[in-house]
XYZ file of C-alpha atoms in Angstrom:
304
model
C 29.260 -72.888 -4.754
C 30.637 -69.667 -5.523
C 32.197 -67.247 -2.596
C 31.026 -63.528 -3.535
C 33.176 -60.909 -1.926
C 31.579 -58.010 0.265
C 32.190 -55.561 -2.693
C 30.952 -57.900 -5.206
C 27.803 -58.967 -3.316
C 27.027 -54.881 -2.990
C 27.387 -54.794 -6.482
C 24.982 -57.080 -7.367
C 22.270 -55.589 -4.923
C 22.600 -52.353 -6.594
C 21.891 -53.331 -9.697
C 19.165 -55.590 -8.306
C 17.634 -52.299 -7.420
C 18.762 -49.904 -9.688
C 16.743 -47.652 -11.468
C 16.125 -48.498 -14.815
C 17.857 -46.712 -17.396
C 16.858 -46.878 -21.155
C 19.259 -49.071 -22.664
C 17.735 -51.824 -20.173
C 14.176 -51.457 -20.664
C 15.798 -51.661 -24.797
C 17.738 -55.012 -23.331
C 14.543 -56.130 -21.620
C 12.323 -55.861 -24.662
C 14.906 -57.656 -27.166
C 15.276 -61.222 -25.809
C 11.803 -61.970 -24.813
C 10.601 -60.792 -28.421
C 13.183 -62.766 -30.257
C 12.724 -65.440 -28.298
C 8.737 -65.466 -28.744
C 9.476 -64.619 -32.952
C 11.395 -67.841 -33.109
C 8.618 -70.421 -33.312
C 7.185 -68.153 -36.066
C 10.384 -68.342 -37.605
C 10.451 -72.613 -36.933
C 6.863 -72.762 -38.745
C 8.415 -70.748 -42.077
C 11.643 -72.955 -41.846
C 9.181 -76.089 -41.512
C 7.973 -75.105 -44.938
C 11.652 -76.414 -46.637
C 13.518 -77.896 -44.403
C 13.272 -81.181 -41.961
C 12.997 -80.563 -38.462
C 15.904 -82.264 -38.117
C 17.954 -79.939 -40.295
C 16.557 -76.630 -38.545
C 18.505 -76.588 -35.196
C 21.673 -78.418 -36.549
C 21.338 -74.917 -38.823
C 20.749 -72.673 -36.108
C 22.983 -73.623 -33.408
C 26.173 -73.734 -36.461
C 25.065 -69.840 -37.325
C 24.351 -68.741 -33.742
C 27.592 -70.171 -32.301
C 29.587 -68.361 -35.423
C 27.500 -65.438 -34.357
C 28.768 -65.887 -30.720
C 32.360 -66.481 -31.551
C 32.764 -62.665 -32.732
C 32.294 -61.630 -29.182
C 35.499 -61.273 -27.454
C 33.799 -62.204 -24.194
C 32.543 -65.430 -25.704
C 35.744 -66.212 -26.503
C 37.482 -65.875 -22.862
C 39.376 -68.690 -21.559
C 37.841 -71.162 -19.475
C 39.499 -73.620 -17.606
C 39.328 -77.701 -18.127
C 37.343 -78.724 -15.340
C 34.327 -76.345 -16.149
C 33.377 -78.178 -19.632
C 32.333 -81.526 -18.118
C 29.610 -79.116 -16.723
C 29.539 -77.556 -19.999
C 28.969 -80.387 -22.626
C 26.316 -81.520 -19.838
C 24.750 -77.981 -21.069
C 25.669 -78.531 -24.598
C 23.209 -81.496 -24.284
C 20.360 -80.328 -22.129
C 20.496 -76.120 -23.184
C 21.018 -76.678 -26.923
C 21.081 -79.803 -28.554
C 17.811 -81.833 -27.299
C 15.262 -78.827 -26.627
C 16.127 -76.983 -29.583
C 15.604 -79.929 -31.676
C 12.301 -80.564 -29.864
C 10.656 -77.522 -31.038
C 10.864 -77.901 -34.648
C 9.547 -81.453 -34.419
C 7.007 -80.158 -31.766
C 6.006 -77.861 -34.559
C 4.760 -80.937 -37.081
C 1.792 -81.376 -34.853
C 1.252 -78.389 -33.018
C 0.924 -75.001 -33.900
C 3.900 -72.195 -33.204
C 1.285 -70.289 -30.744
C 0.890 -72.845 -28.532
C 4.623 -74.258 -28.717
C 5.481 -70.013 -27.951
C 2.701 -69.814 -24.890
C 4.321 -73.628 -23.547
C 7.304 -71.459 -22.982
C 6.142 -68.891 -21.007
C 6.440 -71.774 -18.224
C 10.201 -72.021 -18.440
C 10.189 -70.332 -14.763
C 8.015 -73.227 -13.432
C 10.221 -75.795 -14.472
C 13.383 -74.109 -13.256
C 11.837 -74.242 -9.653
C 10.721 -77.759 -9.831
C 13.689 -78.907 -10.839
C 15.654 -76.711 -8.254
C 13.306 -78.091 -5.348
C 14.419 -81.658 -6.873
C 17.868 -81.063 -6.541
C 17.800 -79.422 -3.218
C 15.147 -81.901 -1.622
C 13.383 -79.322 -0.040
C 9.982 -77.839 -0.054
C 9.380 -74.295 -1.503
C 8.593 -71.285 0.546
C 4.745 -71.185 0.289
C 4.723 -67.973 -1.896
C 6.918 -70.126 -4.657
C 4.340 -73.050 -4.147
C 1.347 -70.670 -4.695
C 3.459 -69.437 -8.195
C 4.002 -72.400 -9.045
C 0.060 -73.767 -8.407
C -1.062 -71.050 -10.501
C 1.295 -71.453 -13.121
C 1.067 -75.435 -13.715
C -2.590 -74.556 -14.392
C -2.207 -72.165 -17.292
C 0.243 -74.804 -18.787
C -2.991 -77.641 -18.175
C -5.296 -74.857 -19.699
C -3.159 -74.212 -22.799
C -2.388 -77.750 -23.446
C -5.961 -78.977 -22.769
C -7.591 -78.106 -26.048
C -4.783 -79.167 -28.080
C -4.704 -82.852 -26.688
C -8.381 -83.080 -27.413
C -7.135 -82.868 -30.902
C -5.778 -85.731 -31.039
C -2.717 -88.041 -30.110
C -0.416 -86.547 -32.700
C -0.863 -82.954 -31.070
C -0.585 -84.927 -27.625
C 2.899 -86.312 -28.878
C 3.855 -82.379 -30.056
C 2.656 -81.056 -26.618
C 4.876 -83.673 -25.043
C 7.953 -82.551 -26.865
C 7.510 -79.231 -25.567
C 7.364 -80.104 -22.085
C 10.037 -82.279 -22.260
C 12.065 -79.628 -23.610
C 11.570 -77.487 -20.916
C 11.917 -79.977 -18.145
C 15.525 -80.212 -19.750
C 15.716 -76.132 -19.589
C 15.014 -76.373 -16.189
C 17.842 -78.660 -15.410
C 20.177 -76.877 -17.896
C 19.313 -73.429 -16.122
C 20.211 -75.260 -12.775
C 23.912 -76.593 -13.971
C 24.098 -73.470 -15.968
C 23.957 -70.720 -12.910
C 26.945 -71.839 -10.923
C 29.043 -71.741 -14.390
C 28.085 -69.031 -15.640
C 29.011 -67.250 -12.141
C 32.265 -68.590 -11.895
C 33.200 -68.095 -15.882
C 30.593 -65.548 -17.405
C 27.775 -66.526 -18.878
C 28.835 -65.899 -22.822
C 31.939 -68.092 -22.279
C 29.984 -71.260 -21.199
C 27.022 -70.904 -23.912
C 29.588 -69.969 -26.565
C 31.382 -73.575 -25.734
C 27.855 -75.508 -25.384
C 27.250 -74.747 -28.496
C 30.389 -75.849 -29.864
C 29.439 -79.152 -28.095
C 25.940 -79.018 -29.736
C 27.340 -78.430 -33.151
C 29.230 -81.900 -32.644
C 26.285 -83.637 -31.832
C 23.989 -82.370 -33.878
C 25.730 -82.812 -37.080
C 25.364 -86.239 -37.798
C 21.415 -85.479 -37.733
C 21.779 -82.392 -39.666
C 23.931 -84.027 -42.701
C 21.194 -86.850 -42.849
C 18.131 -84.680 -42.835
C 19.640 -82.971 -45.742
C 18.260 -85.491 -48.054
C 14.610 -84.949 -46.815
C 15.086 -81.236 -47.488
C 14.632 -78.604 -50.315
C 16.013 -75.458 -50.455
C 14.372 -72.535 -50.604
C 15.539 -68.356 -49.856
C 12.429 -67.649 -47.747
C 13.036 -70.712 -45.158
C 16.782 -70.369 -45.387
C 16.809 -66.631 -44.708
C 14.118 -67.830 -41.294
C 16.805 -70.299 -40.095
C 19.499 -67.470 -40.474
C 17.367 -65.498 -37.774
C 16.869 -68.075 -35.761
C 20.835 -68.505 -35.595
C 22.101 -65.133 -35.332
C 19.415 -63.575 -33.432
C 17.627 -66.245 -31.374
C 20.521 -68.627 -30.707
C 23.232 -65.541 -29.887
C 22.377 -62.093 -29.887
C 18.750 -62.738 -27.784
C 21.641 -64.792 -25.387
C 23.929 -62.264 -25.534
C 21.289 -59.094 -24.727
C 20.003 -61.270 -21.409
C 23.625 -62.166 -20.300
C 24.408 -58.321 -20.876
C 21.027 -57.489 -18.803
C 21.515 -59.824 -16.102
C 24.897 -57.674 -15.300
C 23.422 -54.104 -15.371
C 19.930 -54.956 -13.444
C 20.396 -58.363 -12.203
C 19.460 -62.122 -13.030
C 15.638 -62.194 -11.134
C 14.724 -58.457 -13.228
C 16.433 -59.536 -16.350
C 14.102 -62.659 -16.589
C 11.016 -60.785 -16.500
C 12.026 -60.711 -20.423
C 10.697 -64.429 -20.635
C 7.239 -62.838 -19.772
C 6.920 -61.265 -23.622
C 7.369 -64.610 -25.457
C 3.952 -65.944 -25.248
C 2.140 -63.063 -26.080
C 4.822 -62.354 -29.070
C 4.436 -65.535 -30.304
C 0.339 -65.730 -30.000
C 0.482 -62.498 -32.329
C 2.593 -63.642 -34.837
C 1.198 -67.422 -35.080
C -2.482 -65.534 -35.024
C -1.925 -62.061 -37.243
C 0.892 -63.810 -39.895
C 0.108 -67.494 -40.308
C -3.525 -67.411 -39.532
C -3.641 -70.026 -36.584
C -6.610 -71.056 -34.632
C -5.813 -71.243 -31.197
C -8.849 -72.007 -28.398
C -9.649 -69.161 -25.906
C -9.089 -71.636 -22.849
C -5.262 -71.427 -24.239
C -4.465 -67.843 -24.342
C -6.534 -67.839 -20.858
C -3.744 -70.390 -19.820
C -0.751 -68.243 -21.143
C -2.331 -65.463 -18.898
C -2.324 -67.395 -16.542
C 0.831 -69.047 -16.742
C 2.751 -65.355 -17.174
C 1.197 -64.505 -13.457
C 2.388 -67.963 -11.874
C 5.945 -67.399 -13.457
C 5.578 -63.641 -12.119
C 4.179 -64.628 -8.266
C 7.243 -66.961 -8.444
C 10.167 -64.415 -9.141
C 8.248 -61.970 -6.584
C 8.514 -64.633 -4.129
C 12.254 -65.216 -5.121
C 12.958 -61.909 -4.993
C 11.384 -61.660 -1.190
C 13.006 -64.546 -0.064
C-alpha cells in the first residue's frame, strides 16, 4: 500500500473536485470514443487478417507509439515488473486477443456494449480480493449492472452456441480487466501509470509474437485492414491510455472513468450506422442499463 503525504492527499481531493476545465471534458470525450471505435476497427481488420495476427499488430504499434513519451519511458525499479509482466498478461496480451476472436461469432456492437461492464468486474474482483462484502449502494450498482450484461447477452446466446462461445470470450476478457485494474492501481501509484503500461506491453509484445508470426500464414494483406490495425495501435492501445492516465491526474481516477460510459453507445453507432448490424432491442436496453449500474457504482465509490 502506498503512504500519501498530507500535501499529496490535498492534491488529489482538489482535483477530485475541481471544476472542469475544457481540455478535460476534450480528455474525457477521447478515450471512451476510441475505445468504443476499436471493435469497429477489429470487424474491418477481421476482413484480412487472423484474429490472431490483429493484437500481436496492435500492441507492437501502440507500445512504439508509447515509447515516444518521455514519461513512458521513466525508470522503474526491478521489483515492480513481477507485478508488471503479471499485467502484461492479464491487461494486454489475453483480453486483447479475446476480442478479435470474440468478433468471429459475435458482432462488434455487442462485443462494444459487453464493455461498458468493465466497472462491474473491477468491483467483483476487488470484493474477491478483499473478502469483504460491498457497501449496499455498490451492491445495488452492481445488481443493476449484471442485469444489462444478462439482457445484452441474452439474445445473442439464443443464436446459437458459436455466439455463446464469442459472448464467453468477452466476459472472460473482462474478468481478466478486472483483475489487471486491481494489480494495476497500486503500480501505477507508486511508478505512474504510463511507465507500467509502456513496460506491459513490452511484455505482451514477447508473448504475443510467436502467435502473431504463425497467423501470418492465414492472412492477406490488404491497405484498408492494415491502415484499421494501425488505429487500433496508435490510438486505442496508447494515445486513448495515455489521454485517461493524463485525466486521471488533472480531475482524478473515479471522474476520469466516467469516460468508459461512451464506449457502448460509440460502438452501437458505428457497428449499426457503418457495418449495418442487427442488434435486438433487449441489448441496447441492457447497455442502458448496464451504463447506470457502472454509474450507481462510482457514485457509491465516490460517497464512500
Amino acid at each position: 500500500m502506498v503512504t500519501i503525504d498530507g500535501a499529496n492527499s490535498a492534491r488529489r481531493v482538489a482535483s477530485e473536485t475541481a471544476t472542469l476545465q475544457s481540455i478535460d471534458w476534450l480528455l474525457l470525450a477521447v478515450p471512451g470514443v476510441i475505445w468504443g471505435s476499436s471493435f469497429y476497427f477489429i470487424a474491418i481488420a477481421l476482413d484480412s487478417f487472423s484474429p490472431g495476427l490483429i493484437t500481436p499488430l496492435r500492441v507492437l504499434i501502440g507500445f512504439l507509439t508509447l515509447g515516444t513519451f518521455p514519461k513512458a519511458r521513466a525508470s522503474v525499479p526491478r521489483g515492480a515488473w513481477r507485478g508488471t509482466m503479471l499485467l502484461g498478461v492479464v491487461w494486454i496480451a489475453i483480453p486483447l486477443t479475446a476480442f478479435p476472436f470474440a468478433e468471429q461469432h459475435v458482432s462488434s456492437s455487442v462485443v462494444g456494449m459487453l464493455n461498458g461492464a468493465t466497472p462491474m468486474f473491477v468491483a467483483l474482483v476487488a470484493m474477491a480480493i478483499g473478502r469483504q462484502l460491498l457497501p449496499s449502494g455498490q451492491v445495488l450498482g452492481l445488481t443493476i449492472g449484471l442485469i444489462g450484461v444478462f439482457c445484452i447477452a441474452l439474445p445473442t446466446i439464443n443464436e446459437g452456441s458459436s455466439s455463446t462461445f464469442g459472448v464467453v470470450l468477452v466476459l472472460g476478457a473482462l474478468m481478466l480487466y478486472g483483475i489487471a485494474l486491481n494489480v494495476a492501481a497500486p503500480l501505477q501509484r507508486e511508478f505512474g501509470a504510463l511507465p507500467i503500461l509502456w513496460r506491459a506491453q513490452l511484455v505482451a509484445v514477447v508473448l504475443l509474437a510467436p502467435m502473431g508470426l504463425y497467423s501470418l500464414r492465414n492472412s492477406d494483406f490488404a491497405w484498408r485492414p492494415f491502415a484499421a490495425v494501425i488505429v487500433l495501435g496508435v490510438f486505442g492501445t496508447a494515445m486513448a491510455h495515455y489521454a485517461i492516465a493524463t485525466l486521471a491526474g488533472r480531475i482524478g481516477s473515479t471522474r476520469a472513468s466516467a469516460s468508459l460510459y461512451l464506449m457502448p453507445a460509440v460502438s452501437l453507432f458505428l457497428g449499426v450506422v457503418l457495418r449495418g448490424e442487427n442488434v435486438a432491442v433487449l441489448a441496447i436496453f441492457g447497455s442502458a442499463v448496464a451504463v447506470l449500474g457502472a454509474w450507481v457504482l462510482g457514485q457509491s465509490k465516490r460517497k464512500s
